[in-house]
PDB file of C-alpha atoms and ligand atoms in Angstrom:
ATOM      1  CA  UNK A  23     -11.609  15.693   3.650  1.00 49.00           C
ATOM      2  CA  UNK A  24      -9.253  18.949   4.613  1.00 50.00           C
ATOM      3  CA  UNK A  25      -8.333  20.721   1.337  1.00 54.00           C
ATOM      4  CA  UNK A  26      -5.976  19.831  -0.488  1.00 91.00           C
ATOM      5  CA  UNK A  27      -4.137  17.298   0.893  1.00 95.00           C
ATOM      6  CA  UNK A  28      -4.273  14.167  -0.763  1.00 96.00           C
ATOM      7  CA  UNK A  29      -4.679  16.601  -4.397  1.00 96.00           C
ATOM      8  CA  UNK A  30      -1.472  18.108  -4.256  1.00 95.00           C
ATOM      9  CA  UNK A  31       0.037  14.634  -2.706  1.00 97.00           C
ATOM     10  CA  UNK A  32      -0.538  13.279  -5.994  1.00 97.00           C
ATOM     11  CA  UNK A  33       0.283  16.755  -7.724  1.00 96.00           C
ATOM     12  CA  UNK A  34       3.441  16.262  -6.826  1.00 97.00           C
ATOM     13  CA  UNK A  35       4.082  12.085  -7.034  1.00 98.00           C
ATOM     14  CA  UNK A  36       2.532  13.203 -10.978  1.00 98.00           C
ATOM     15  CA  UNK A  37       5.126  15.791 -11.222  1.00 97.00           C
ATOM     16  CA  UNK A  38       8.167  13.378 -10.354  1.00 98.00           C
ATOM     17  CA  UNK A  39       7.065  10.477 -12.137  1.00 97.00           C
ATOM     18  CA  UNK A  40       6.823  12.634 -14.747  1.00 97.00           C
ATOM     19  CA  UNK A  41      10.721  13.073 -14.871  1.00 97.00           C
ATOM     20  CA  UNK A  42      10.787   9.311 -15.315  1.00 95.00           C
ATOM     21  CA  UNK A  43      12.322   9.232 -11.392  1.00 95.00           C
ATOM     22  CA  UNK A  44      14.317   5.843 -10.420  1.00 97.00           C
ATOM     23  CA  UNK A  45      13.207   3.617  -8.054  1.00 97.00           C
ATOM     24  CA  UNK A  46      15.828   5.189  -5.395  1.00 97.00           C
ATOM     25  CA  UNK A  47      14.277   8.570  -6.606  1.00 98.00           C
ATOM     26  CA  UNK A  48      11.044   7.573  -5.903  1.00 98.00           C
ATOM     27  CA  UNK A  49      11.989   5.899  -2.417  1.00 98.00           C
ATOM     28  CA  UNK A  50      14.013   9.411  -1.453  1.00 98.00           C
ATOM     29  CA  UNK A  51      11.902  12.191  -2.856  1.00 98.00           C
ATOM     30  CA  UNK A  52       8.193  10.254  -3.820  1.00 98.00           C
ATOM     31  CA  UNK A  53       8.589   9.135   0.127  1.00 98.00           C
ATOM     32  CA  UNK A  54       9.125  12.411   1.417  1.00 98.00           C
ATOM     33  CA  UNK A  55       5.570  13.566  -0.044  1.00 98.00           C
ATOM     34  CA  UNK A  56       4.036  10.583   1.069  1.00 98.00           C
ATOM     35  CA  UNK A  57       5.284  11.065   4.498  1.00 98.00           C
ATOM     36  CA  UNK A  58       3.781  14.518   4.208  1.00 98.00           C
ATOM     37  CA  UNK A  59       1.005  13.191   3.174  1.00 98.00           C
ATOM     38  CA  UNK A  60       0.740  10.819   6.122  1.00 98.00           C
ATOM     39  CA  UNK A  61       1.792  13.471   9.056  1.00 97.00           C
ATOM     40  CA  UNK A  62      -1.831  14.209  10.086  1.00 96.00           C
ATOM     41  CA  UNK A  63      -4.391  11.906  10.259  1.00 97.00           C
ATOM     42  CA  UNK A  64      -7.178  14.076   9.004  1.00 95.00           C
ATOM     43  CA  UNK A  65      -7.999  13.643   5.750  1.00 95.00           C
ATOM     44  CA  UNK A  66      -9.088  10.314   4.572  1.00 96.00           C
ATOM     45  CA  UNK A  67     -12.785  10.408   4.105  1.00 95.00           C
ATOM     46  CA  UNK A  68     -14.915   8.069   6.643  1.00 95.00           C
ATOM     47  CA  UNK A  69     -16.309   6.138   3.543  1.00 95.00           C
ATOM     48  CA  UNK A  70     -12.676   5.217   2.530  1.00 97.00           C
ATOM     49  CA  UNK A  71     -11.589   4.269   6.070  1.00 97.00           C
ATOM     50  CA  UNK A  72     -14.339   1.964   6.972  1.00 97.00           C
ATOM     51  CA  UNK A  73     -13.395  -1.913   7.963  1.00 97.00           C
ATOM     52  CA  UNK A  74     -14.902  -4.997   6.659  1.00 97.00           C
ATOM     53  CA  UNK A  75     -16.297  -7.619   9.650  1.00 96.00           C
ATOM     54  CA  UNK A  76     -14.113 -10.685   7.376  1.00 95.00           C
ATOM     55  CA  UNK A  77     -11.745  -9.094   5.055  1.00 95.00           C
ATOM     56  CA  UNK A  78      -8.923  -6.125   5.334  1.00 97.00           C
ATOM     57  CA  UNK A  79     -10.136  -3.343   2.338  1.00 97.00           C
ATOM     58  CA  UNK A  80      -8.196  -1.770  -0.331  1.00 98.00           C
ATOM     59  CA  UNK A  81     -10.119   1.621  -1.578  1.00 98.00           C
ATOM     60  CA  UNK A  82      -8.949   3.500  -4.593  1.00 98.00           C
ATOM     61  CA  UNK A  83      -8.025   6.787  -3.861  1.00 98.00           C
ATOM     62  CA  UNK A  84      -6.275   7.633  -7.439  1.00 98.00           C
ATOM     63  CA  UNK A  85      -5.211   6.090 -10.624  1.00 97.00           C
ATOM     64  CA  UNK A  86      -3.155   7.788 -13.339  1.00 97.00           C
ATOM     65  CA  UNK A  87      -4.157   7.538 -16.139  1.00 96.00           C
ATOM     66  CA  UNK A  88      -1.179   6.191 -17.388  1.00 96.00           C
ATOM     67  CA  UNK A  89      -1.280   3.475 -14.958  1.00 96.00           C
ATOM     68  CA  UNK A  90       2.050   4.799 -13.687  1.00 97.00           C
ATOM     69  CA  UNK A  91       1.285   4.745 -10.264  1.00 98.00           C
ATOM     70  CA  UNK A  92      -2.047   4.164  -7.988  1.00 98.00           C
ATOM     71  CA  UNK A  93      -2.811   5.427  -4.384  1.00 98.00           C
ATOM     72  CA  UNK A  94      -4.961   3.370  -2.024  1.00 98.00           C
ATOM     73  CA  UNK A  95      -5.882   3.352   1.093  1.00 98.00           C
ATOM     74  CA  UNK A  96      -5.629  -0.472   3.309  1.00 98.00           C
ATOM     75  CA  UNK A  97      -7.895  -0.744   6.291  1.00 98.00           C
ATOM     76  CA  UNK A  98      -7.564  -3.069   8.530  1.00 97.00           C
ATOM     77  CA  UNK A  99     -10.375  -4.578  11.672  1.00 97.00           C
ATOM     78  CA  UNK A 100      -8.349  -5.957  14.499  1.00 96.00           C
ATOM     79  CA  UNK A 101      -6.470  -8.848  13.718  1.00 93.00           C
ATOM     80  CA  UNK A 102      -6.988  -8.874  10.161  1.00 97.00           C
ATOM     81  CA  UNK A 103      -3.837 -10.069   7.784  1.00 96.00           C
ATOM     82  CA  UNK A 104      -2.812 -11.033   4.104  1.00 97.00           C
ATOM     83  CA  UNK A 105      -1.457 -14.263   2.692  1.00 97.00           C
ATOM     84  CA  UNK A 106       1.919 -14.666   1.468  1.00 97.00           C
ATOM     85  CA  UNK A 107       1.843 -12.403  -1.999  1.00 98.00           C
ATOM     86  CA  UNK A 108       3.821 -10.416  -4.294  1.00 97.00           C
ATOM     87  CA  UNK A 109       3.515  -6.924  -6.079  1.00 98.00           C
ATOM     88  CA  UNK A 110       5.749  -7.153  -9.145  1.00 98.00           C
ATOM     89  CA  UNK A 111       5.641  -2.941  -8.645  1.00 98.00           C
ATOM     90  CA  UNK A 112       7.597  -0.813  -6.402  1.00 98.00           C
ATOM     91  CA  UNK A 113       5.628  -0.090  -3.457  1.00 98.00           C
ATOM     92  CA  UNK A 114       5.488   2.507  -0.309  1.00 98.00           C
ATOM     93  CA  UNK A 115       3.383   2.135   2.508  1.00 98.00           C
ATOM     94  CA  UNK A 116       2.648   5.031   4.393  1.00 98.00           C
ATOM     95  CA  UNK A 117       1.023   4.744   8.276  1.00 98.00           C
ATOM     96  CA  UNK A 118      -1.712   6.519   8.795  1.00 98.00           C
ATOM     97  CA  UNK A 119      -3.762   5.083  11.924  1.00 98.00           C
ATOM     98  CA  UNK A 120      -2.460   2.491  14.129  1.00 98.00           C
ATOM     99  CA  UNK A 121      -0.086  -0.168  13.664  1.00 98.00           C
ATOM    100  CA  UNK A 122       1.211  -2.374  10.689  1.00 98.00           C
ATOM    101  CA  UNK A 123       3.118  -5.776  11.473  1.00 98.00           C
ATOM    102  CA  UNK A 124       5.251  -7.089   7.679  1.00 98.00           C
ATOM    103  CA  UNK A 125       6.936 -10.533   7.640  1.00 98.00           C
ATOM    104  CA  UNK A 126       9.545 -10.752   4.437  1.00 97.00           C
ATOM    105  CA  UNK A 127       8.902 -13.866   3.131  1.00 97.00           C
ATOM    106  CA  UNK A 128      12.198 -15.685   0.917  1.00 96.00           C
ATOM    107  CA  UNK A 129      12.052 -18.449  -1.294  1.00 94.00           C
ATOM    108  CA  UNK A 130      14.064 -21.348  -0.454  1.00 95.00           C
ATOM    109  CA  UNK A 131      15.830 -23.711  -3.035  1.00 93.00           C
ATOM    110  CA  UNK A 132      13.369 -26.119  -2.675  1.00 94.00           C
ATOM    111  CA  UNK A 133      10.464 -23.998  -3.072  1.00 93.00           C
ATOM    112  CA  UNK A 134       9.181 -23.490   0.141  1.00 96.00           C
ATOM    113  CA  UNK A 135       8.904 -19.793   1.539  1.00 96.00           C
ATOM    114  CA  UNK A 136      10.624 -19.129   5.026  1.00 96.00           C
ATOM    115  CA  UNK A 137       9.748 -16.155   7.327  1.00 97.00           C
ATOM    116  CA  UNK A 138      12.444 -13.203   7.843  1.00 96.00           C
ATOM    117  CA  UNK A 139      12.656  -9.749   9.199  1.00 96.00           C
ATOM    118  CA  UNK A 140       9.849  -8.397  10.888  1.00 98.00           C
ATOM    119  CA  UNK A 141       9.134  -4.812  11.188  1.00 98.00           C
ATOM    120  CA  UNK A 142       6.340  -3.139  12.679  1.00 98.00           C
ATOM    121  CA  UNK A 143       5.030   0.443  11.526  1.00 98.00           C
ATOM    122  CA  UNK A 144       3.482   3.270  13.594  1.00 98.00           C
ATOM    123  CA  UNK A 145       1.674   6.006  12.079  1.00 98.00           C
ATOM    124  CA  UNK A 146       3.931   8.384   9.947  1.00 98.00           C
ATOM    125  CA  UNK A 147       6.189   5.625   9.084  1.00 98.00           C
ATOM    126  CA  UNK A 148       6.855   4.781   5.563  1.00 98.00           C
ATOM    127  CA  UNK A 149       7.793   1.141   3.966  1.00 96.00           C
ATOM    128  CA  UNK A 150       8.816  -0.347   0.925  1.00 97.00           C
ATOM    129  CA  UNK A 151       8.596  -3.115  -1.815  1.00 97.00           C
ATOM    130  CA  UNK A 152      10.318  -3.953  -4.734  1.00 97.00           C
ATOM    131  CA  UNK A 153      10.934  -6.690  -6.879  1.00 97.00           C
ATOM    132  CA  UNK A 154      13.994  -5.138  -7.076  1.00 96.00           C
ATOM    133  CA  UNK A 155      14.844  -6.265  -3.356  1.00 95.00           C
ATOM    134  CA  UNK A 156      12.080  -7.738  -1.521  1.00 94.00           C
ATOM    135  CA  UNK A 157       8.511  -8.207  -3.069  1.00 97.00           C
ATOM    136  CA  UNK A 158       7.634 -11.049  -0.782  1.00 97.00           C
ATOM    137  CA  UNK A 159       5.507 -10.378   2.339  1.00 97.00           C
ATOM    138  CA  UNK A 160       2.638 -10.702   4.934  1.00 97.00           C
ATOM    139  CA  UNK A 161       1.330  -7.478   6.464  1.00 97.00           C
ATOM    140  CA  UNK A 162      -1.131  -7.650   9.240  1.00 97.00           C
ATOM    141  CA  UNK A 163      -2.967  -5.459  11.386  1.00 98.00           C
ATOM    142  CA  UNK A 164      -0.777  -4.939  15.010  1.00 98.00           C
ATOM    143  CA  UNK A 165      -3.380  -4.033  17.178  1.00 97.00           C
ATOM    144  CA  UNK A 166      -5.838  -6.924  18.257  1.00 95.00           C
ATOM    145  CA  UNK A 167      -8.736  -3.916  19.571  1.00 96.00           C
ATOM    146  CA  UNK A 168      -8.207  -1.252  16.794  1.00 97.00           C
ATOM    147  CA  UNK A 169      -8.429  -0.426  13.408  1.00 98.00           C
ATOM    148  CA  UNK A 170      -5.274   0.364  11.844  1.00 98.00           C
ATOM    149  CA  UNK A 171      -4.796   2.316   8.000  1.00 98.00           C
ATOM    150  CA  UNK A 172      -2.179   2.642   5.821  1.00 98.00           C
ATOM    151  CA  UNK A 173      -1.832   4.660   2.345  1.00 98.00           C
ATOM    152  CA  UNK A 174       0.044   2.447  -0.367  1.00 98.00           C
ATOM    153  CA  UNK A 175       1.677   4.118  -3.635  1.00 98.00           C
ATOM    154  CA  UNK A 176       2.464   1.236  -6.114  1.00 98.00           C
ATOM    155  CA  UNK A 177       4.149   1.738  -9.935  1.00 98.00           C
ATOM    156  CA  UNK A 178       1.016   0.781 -11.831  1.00 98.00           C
ATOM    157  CA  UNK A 179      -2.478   0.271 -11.175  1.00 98.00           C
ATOM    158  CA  UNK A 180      -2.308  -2.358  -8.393  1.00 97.00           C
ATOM    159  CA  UNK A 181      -6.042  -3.093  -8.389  1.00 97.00           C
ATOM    160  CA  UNK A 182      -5.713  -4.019 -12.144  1.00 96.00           C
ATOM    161  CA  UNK A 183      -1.998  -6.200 -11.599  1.00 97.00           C
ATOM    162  CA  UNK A 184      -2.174  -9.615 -12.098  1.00 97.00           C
ATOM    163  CA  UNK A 185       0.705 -11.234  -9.230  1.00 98.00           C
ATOM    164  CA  UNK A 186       0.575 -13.897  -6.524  1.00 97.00           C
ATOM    165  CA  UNK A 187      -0.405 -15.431  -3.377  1.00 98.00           C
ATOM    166  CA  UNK A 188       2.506 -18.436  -2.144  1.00 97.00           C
ATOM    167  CA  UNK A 189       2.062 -21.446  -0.515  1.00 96.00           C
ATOM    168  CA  UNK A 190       4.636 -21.524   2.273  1.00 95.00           C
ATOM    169  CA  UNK A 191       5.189 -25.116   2.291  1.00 95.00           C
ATOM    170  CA  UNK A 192       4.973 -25.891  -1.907  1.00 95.00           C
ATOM    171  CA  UNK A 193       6.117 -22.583  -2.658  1.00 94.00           C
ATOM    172  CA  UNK A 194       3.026 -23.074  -5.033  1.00 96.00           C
ATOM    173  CA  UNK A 195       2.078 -19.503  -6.606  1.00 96.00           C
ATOM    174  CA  UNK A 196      -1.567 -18.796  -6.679  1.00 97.00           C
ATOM    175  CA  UNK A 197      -2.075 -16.016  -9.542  1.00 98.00           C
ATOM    176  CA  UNK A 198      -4.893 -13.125  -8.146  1.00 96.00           C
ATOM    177  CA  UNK A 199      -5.698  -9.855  -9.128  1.00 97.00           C
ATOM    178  CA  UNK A 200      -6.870  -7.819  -5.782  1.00 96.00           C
ATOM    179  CA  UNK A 201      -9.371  -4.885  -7.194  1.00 97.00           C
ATOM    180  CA  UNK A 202     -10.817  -2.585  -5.498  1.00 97.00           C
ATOM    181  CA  UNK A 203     -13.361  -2.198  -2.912  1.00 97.00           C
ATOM    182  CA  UNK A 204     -14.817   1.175  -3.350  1.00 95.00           C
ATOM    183  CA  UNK A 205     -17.323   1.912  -6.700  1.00 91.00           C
ATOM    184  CA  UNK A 206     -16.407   5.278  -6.627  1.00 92.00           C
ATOM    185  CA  UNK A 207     -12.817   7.408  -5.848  1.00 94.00           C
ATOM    186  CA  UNK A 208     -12.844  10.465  -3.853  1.00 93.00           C
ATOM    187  CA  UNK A 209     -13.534  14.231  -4.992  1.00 92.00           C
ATOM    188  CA  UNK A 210      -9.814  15.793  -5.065  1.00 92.00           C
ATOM    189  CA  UNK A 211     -11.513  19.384  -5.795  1.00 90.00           C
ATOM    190  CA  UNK A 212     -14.053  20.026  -3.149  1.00 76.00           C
TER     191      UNK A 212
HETATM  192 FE1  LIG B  27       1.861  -6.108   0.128  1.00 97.87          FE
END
């Protein structure tokens, strides 16, 4: 890992949530450090970037203590995807490597969840969740051949959040709690 980076990433993300920053705060300033955080891709160690033959990984990369906010990292093998879940936390998803494909999902009055926007997301792009505005989605890797990675900042300890997978047809909300992958979190002062 180069110096520094990822340290004073959450140096400063501490620093603003600190002055108890809105949402809109966090999506204005708190997404201009993790874009900066996200302009080169040279710092995510190989251990935290490595794919999983059946399953897209979420490694740890910070907690605070507080459980204010968490940083992981998301990698995806080719053609890898999520269900239909939820966050209940405001989220920001920063590209790192590759490409990112999210479906907004809305509930419909009689319970069923129906596809919206899509976006796709190349590397240095940032996106967002809240369950302020949209907390619904399905995010899958873009690129059939490649692994693709994306940093995600959430407002509490996402591993550790208890929330939901849907049922598109029933609308039926599985509760899960995601964890993490990784046993151990990276050295921020080598
Ligand atoms: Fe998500």
């Amino acid at each position: 890992m180069k110096e520094g980076k990822l340290l004073s990433f959450i140096k400063g993300l501490t620093l603003l949530i600190d002055e108890q920053a809105s949402e809109e705060i966090i999506f204005t300033r708190g997404k201009r450090i993790l874009e900066e955080l996200i302009r080169e891709d040279d710092w995510l160690p190989e251990v935290l970037s490595k794919t999983h033959p059946d399953y897209y990984q979420q490694y740890l990369l910070y907690a605070d203590p507080l459980d204010r906010f968490s940083v992981v990292s998301f990698v995806w093998g080719p053609g890898q995807k999520t269900p239909i879940h939820n966050h209940t936390v405001w989220g920001m998803v920063g590209q790192l490597r590759g490409e990112e494909k999210e479906t907004r999902y809305h509930s419909q009055e009689n319970g069923s969840y129906q596809a919206g926007k899509q976006s796709i997301f190349q590397a240095g792009q940032v996106a967002t969740v809240s369950p302020n505005t949209h907390d619904v989605h399905v995010v899958a890797n873009n690129l059939s051949d490649q692994t693709s990675i994306s940093i995600h900042v959430y407002g509490g300890n996402i591993g550790r959040i208890k929330r939901a997978v849907f049922d598109p047809i029933t609308g039926t909300a599985k509760p899960f709690i995601s964890g993490y992958a990784n046993a151990f979190t990276p050295n921020l002062w080598h």
